[in-house]
Tab-separated table of C-alpha atoms in Angstrom:
chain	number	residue	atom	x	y	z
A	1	UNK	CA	-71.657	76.887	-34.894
A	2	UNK	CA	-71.875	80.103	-36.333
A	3	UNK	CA	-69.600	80.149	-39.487
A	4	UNK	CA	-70.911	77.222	-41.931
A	5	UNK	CA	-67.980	76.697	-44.290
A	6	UNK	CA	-64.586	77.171	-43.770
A	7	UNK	CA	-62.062	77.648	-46.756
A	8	UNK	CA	-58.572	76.293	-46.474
A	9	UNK	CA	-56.261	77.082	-49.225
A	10	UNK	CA	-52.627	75.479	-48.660
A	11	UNK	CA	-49.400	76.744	-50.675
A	12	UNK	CA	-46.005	74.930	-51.316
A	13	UNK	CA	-43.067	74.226	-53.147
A	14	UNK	CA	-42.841	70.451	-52.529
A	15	UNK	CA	-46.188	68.854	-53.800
A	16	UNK	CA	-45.324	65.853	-51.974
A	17	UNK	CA	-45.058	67.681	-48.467
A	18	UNK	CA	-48.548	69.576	-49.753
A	19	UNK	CA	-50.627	66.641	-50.597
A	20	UNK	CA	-49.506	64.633	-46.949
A	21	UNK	CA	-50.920	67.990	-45.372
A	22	UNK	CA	-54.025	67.842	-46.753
A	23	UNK	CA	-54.496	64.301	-46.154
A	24	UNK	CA	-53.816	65.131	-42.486
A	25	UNK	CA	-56.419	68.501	-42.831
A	26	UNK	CA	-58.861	65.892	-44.603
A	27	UNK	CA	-58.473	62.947	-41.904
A	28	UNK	CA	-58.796	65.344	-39.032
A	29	UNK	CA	-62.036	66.812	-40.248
A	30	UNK	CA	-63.991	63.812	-40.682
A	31	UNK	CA	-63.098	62.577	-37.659
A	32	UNK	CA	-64.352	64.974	-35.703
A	33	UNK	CA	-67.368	64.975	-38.405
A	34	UNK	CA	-67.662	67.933	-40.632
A	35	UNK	CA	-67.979	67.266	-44.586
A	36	UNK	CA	-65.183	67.493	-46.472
A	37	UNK	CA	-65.194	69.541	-49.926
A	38	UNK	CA	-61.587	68.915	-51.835
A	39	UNK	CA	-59.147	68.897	-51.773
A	40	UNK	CA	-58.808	71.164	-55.038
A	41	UNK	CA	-55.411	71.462	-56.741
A	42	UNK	CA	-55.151	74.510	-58.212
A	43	UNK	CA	-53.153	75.702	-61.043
A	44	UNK	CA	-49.443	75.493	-60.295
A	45	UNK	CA	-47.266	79.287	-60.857
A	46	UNK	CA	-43.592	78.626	-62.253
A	47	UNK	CA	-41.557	81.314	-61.793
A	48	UNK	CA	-38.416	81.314	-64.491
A	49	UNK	CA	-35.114	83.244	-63.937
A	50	UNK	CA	-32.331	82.988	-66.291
A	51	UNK	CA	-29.120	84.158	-65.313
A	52	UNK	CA	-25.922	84.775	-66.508
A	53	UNK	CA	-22.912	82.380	-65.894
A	54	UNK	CA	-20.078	84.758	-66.578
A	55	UNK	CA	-20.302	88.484	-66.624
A	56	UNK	CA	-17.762	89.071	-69.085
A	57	UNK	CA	-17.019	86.994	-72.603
A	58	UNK	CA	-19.693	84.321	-72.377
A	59	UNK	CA	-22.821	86.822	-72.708
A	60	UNK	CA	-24.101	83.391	-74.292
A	61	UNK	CA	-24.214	81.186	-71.834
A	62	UNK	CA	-26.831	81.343	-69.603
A	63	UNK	CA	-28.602	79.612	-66.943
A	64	UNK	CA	-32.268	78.933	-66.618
A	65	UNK	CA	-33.957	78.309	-62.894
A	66	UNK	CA	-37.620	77.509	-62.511
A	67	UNK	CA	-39.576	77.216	-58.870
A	68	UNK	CA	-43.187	75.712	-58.549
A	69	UNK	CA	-45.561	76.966	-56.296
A	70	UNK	CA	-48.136	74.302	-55.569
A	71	UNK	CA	-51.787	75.387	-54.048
A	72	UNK	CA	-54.783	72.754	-53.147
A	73	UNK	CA	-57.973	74.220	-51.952
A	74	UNK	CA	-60.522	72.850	-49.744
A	75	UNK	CA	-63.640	73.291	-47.853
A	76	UNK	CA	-64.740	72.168	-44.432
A	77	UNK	CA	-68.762	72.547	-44.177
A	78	UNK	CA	-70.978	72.434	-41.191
A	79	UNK	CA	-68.101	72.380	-38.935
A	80	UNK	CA	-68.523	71.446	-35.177
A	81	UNK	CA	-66.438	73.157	-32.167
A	82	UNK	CA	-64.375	70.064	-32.192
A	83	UNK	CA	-63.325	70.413	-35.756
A	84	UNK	CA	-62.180	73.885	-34.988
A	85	UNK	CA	-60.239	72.783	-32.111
A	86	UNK	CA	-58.505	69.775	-33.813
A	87	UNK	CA	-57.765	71.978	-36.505
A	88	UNK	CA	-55.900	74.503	-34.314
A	89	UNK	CA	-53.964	71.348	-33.029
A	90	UNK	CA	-52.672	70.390	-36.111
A	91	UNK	CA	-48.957	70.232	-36.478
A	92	UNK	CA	-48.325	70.714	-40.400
A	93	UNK	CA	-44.506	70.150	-41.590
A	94	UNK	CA	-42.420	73.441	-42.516
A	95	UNK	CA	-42.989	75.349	-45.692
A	96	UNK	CA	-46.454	74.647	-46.097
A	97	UNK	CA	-48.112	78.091	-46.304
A	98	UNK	CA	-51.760	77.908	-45.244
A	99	UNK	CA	-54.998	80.349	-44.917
A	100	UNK	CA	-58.062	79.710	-43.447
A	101	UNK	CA	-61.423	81.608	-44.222
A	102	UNK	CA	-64.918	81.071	-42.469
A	103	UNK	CA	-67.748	82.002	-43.874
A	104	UNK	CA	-71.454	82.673	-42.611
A	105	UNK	CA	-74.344	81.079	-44.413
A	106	UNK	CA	-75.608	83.392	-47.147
């Protein structure tokens, strides 16, 4: 095959959800028999908002609201035509965010 690595980097809010779709990317590789690098997690982003409860007397009391953004990265080397295909087959649950990259060898 022409393109000797290809880069997968997977985003989410549920880590659960995230880590069963790489185990699913992972299996799926192997199978077909490319070599599996990862996969990675990568730092987690929390965005904060905080938010006020009242608009009027109770400038004070606020509320605070936090949401994770999971990301695991991972690299498929010396993939076959198979691989590819499987890959494109692959049903991954909702809100999983992924993007694929394929590099040539250097």
């Amino acid at each position: 095959m022409l393109n000797e690595k290809i880069r997968i980097r997977l985003k989410a809010y549920d880590h659960r959800v995230l880590d069963q779709s790489t185990a699913e990317i992972v299996d799926t590789a192997k199978r077909t028999g490319a070599r599996v690098a990862g996969p990675i997690p990568l730092p987690t982003v929390k965005n904060k908002w905080t938010v006020l409860r009242s608009p009027h007397v109770d400038k004070k009391s606020r509320e605070q609201f936090e949401i994770r953004t999971h990301k695991r990265l991972m690299d498929i080397l010396d993939p076959t035509p198979q691989t590819v295909d499987e890959l494109m087959k692959l049903d991954l649950p909702a809100g999983v965010d992924v993007e694929i990259k394929a590099f040539g060898r250097q």
